[in-house]
Short mmCIF file of C-alpha atoms in Angstrom, two decimals:
data_model
loop_
_atom_site.label_atom_id
_atom_site.label_comp_id
_atom_site.label_asym_id
_atom_site.label_seq_id
_atom_site.Cartn_x
_atom_site.Cartn_y
_atom_site.Cartn_z
CA GLN A 26 106.29 104.15 106.89
CA LYS A 27 105.35 101.34 104.55
CA GLU A 28 108.36 99.14 103.89
CA VAL A 29 109.29 96.51 101.37
CA GLU A 30 112.31 94.39 102.22
CA GLN A 31 114.46 92.30 99.95
CA ASN A 32 117.83 90.62 100.39
CA SER A 33 120.27 92.70 98.38
CA GLY A 34 122.23 89.65 97.26
CA PRO A 35 124.03 88.97 95.15
CA LEU A 36 122.23 85.68 94.63
CA SER A 37 124.32 83.43 92.47
CA VAL A 38 122.87 80.30 90.82
CA PRO A 39 124.17 77.97 88.10
CA GLU A 40 122.56 77.90 84.70
CA GLY A 41 119.51 75.65 84.66
CA ALA A 42 118.85 75.93 88.39
CA ILE A 43 115.86 77.49 90.12
CA ALA A 44 116.41 81.00 91.43
CA SER A 45 114.27 82.01 94.40
CA LEU A 46 113.80 85.68 95.22
CA ASN A 47 111.99 86.81 98.34
CA CYS A 48 110.22 89.93 99.52
CA THR A 49 108.41 90.91 102.71
CA TYR A 50 106.20 93.94 103.23
CA SER A 51 105.06 95.78 106.32
CA ASP A 52 101.60 97.07 105.38
CA ARG A 53 99.08 94.34 106.14
CA VAL A 54 96.44 95.86 103.85
CA SER A 55 98.64 95.79 100.75
CA GLN A 56 96.70 94.58 97.75
CA SER A 57 98.80 94.33 94.63
CA PHE A 58 102.28 92.93 94.21
CA PHE A 59 104.71 93.22 91.35
CA TRP A 60 108.08 91.95 90.27
CA TYR A 61 110.28 94.06 88.03
CA ARG A 62 113.51 93.11 86.32
CA GLN A 63 116.17 95.76 85.82
CA TYR A 64 119.26 95.19 83.74
CA SER A 65 122.29 97.30 84.56
CA GLY A 66 121.89 100.80 83.15
CA LYS A 67 118.32 100.17 82.01
CA SER A 68 114.87 100.97 83.32
CA PRO A 69 112.74 98.53 85.36
CA GLU A 70 110.54 96.20 83.34
CA LEU A 71 107.39 94.59 84.75
CA ILE A 72 107.57 90.79 84.60
CA MET A 73 104.92 89.55 87.03
CA SER A 74 101.94 90.80 88.98
CA ILE A 75 99.95 88.92 91.63
CA TYR A 76 96.90 89.94 93.60
CA SER A 77 95.60 86.79 95.34
CA ASN A 78 97.14 84.27 97.70
CA GLY A 79 98.77 81.34 95.97
CA ASP A 80 100.89 80.85 92.88
CA LYS A 81 100.79 82.51 89.50
CA GLU A 82 102.84 81.07 86.67
CA ASP A 83 104.00 82.72 83.47
CA GLY A 84 106.49 80.75 81.45
CA ARG A 85 109.61 80.16 83.54
CA PHE A 86 108.43 82.61 86.20
CA THR A 87 106.21 81.82 89.19
CA ALA A 88 105.07 84.43 91.67
CA GLN A 89 103.92 83.27 95.09
CA LEU A 90 101.89 85.35 97.53
CA ASN A 91 101.12 84.70 101.19
CA LYS A 92 99.24 87.65 102.65
CA ALA A 93 99.03 86.13 106.13
CA SER A 94 102.82 86.04 106.29
CA GLN A 95 103.18 89.28 104.30
CA TYR A 96 105.49 87.52 101.93
CA VAL A 97 105.83 87.42 98.16
CA SER A 98 108.38 85.48 96.16
CA LEU A 99 109.53 84.98 92.59
CA LEU A 100 110.82 81.68 91.29
CA ILE A 101 112.74 81.51 88.03
CA ARG A 102 113.00 77.98 86.65
CA ASP A 103 115.74 76.87 84.27
CA SER A 104 117.70 80.05 84.99
CA GLN A 105 119.63 81.49 82.05
CA PRO A 106 122.59 83.90 82.00
CA SER A 107 120.19 86.39 80.40
CA ASP A 108 118.20 86.37 83.66
CA SER A 109 121.15 88.06 85.40
CA ALA A 110 119.70 91.36 86.60
CA THR A 111 118.37 93.13 89.65
CA TYR A 112 114.85 92.07 90.63
CA LEU A 113 112.65 94.64 92.32
CA CYS A 114 109.63 93.82 94.43
CA ALA A 115 106.88 96.46 94.50
CA VAL A 116 103.73 96.74 96.58
CA ASN A 117 100.59 98.82 96.12
CA THR A 118 98.71 99.73 99.27
CA LEU A 119 95.39 101.27 100.22
CA ASN A 120 94.83 104.87 101.19
CA SER A 121 93.07 106.02 104.37
CA SER A 122 89.69 105.75 102.65
CA GLY A 123 90.23 102.13 101.72
CA GLY A 124 90.83 102.71 98.05
CA SER A 125 94.01 102.17 96.14
CA ASN A 126 96.45 105.01 96.55
CA TYR A 127 97.95 104.16 93.15
CA LYS A 128 101.44 104.46 94.56
CA LEU A 129 103.97 101.67 94.42
CA THR A 130 106.57 101.19 97.12
CA PHE A 131 109.68 99.40 95.91
CA GLY A 132 112.19 97.23 97.68
CA LYS A 133 115.86 97.93 97.10
CA GLY A 134 116.19 94.94 94.81
CA THR A 135 118.06 91.64 94.71
CA LEU A 136 120.95 91.21 92.30
CA LEU A 137 120.77 87.82 90.60
CA THR A 138 123.74 86.34 88.77
CA VAL A 139 123.27 83.18 86.70
CA ASN A 140 126.57 81.48 86.00
CA PRO A 141 127.04 79.54 82.73
CA ASP B 2 107.85 101.30 74.63
CA ALA B 3 104.44 102.40 75.95
CA GLY B 4 105.04 105.85 74.45
CA ILE B 5 107.09 107.33 77.30
CA THR B 6 109.94 109.65 76.50
CA GLN B 7 112.24 111.28 79.03
CA SER B 8 114.46 114.22 78.21
CA PRO B 9 117.27 114.86 78.48
CA ARG B 10 118.84 111.41 78.84
CA HIS B 11 121.95 112.80 80.45
CA LYS B 12 122.67 116.14 82.06
CA VAL B 13 125.53 117.66 84.01
CA THR B 14 124.74 120.86 85.86
CA GLU B 15 126.30 123.07 88.47
CA THR B 16 125.22 123.40 92.07
CA GLY B 17 122.64 126.11 92.53
CA THR B 18 121.28 126.08 89.00
CA PRO B 19 117.68 125.22 88.15
CA VAL B 20 117.04 122.04 86.20
CA THR B 21 113.88 120.75 84.54
CA LEU B 22 113.37 117.17 83.44
CA ARG B 23 110.58 116.28 81.07
CA CYS B 24 108.42 113.19 80.80
CA HIS B 25 106.19 112.88 77.76
CA GLN B 26 103.59 110.17 77.09
CA THR B 27 101.58 109.56 73.97
CA GLU B 28 98.78 107.37 75.38
CA ASN B 29 96.71 109.75 77.56
CA HIS B 30 97.19 107.90 80.86
CA ARG B 31 96.03 109.70 83.96
CA TYR B 32 98.71 108.71 86.46
CA MET B 33 102.34 109.74 86.07
CA TYR B 34 105.20 109.45 88.55
CA TRP B 35 108.73 110.65 89.13
CA TYR B 36 111.16 108.37 90.95
CA ARG B 37 114.83 108.67 91.74
CA GLN B 38 117.09 105.66 92.02
CA ASP B 39 120.25 105.64 94.09
CA PRO B 40 122.57 102.84 95.18
CA GLY B 41 121.50 101.52 98.55
CA HIS B 42 118.14 103.27 98.40
CA GLY B 43 116.35 101.72 95.49
CA LEU B 44 113.52 103.54 93.76
CA ARG B 45 111.96 106.34 95.79
CA LEU B 46 108.89 108.32 94.82
CA ILE B 47 109.43 112.08 94.43
CA HIS B 48 106.06 113.32 93.16
CA TYR B 49 103.15 111.94 91.25
CA SER B 50 100.20 113.25 89.28
CA TYR B 51 96.66 111.94 88.98
CA GLY B 52 95.49 114.40 86.35
CA VAL B 53 96.11 117.78 84.77
CA LYS B 54 97.13 120.21 87.53
CA ASP B 55 96.63 117.43 90.14
CA THR B 56 99.86 116.47 91.84
CA ASP B 57 100.97 115.16 95.21
CA LYS B 58 104.19 114.59 97.09
CA GLY B 59 106.05 111.35 97.47
CA GLU B 60 108.53 110.30 100.14
CA VAL B 61 111.49 112.42 98.92
CA SER B 62 109.86 115.59 97.60
CA ASP B 63 112.02 118.21 99.33
CA GLY B 64 113.90 120.32 96.79
CA TYR B 65 111.68 119.24 93.90
CA SER B 66 108.57 120.66 92.29
CA VAL B 67 106.41 119.33 89.49
CA SER B 68 103.90 120.61 87.00
CA ARG B 69 101.38 119.00 84.72
CA SER B 70 99.61 121.47 82.46
CA LYS B 71 98.80 118.87 79.80
CA THR B 72 97.93 115.19 80.11
CA GLU B 73 100.96 114.17 78.09
CA ASP B 74 103.66 116.11 79.92
CA PHE B 75 104.91 115.84 83.51
CA LEU B 76 107.79 118.12 84.41
CA LEU B 77 110.16 117.73 87.36
CA THR B 78 112.06 120.84 88.45
CA LEU B 79 115.00 121.13 90.77
CA GLU B 80 114.81 124.77 91.77
CA SER B 81 118.42 124.96 92.94
CA ALA B 82 120.32 121.75 92.27
CA THR B 83 122.49 120.23 94.98
CA SER B 84 125.04 117.43 94.82
CA SER B 85 122.65 115.20 96.80
CA GLN B 86 120.30 115.33 93.82
CA THR B 87 122.80 113.55 91.62
CA SER B 88 120.82 110.47 90.67
CA VAL B 89 119.02 108.57 87.95
CA TYR B 90 115.49 109.87 87.53
CA PHE B 91 112.74 107.67 86.15
CA CYS B 92 109.34 108.70 84.97
CA ALA B 93 106.58 106.11 85.05
CA ILE B 94 102.98 105.83 83.99
CA ARG B 95 100.18 103.68 85.33
CA LYS B 96 98.23 102.36 82.41
CA THR B 97 94.47 102.76 82.64
CA GLY B 98 92.92 99.61 84.11
CA GLY B 99 96.24 98.28 85.38
CA ASN B 100 98.19 98.59 88.58
CA GLY B 101 101.74 98.08 87.47
CA TYR B 102 103.84 100.88 86.07
CA THR B 103 105.70 101.32 82.82
CA PHE B 104 108.95 103.21 83.11
CA GLY B 105 110.72 105.61 80.82
CA SER B 106 114.37 105.16 79.92
CA GLY B 107 115.61 107.44 82.68
CA THR B 108 117.62 110.63 83.00
CA ARG B 109 121.07 110.50 84.53
CA LEU B 110 121.63 113.81 86.32
CA THR B 111 124.98 114.84 87.73
CA VAL B 112 125.26 117.95 89.89
CA VAL B 113 128.83 119.21 90.23
#
């Protein structure tokens, strides 16, 4: 059973601070990693994808991947109250033939609250 | 919003009745998915499709069936609804050339 683990939170940070969200995964051959944001009562929205070890930055968001440690994180700089949402980590793994199985496994999400 | 429409948006049904949820896309993408989302469980894959008439099971497929007779439509059927199937159901597509998914707005299903 491929697993994706996240702290459920809630993670509470003050406005302007850096929010750090973490995710670990069990399948060592996982290839593609995604962060989704989900506001209450809404559908998940893709905000970041990362495929290689290291950092990937997009505006206030930075995704970090360490395949050796099976760890992916999301940093949100200058957090805003509008960033308050649940953040879902998702992982795409390989099938038995070594190709992508085109299925994403999601963590249960971390609830982030940014306090004004 | 990536041309995905789910219907209905809300439905209340009685235990033992059949229910069909519809996912419609306008962009001809090959891969379509049905997930359910429940508190404490996150998003779990029910079934997915990789082409017309090509479908496969996900991790929570018991009690559900799917059909895809046209590229644009992916139907999820609960043959005999149970209270444990009360959930929010999301359809998603994988855009050609990408790996991430785009989600529909969801269907909130209540089985009483």
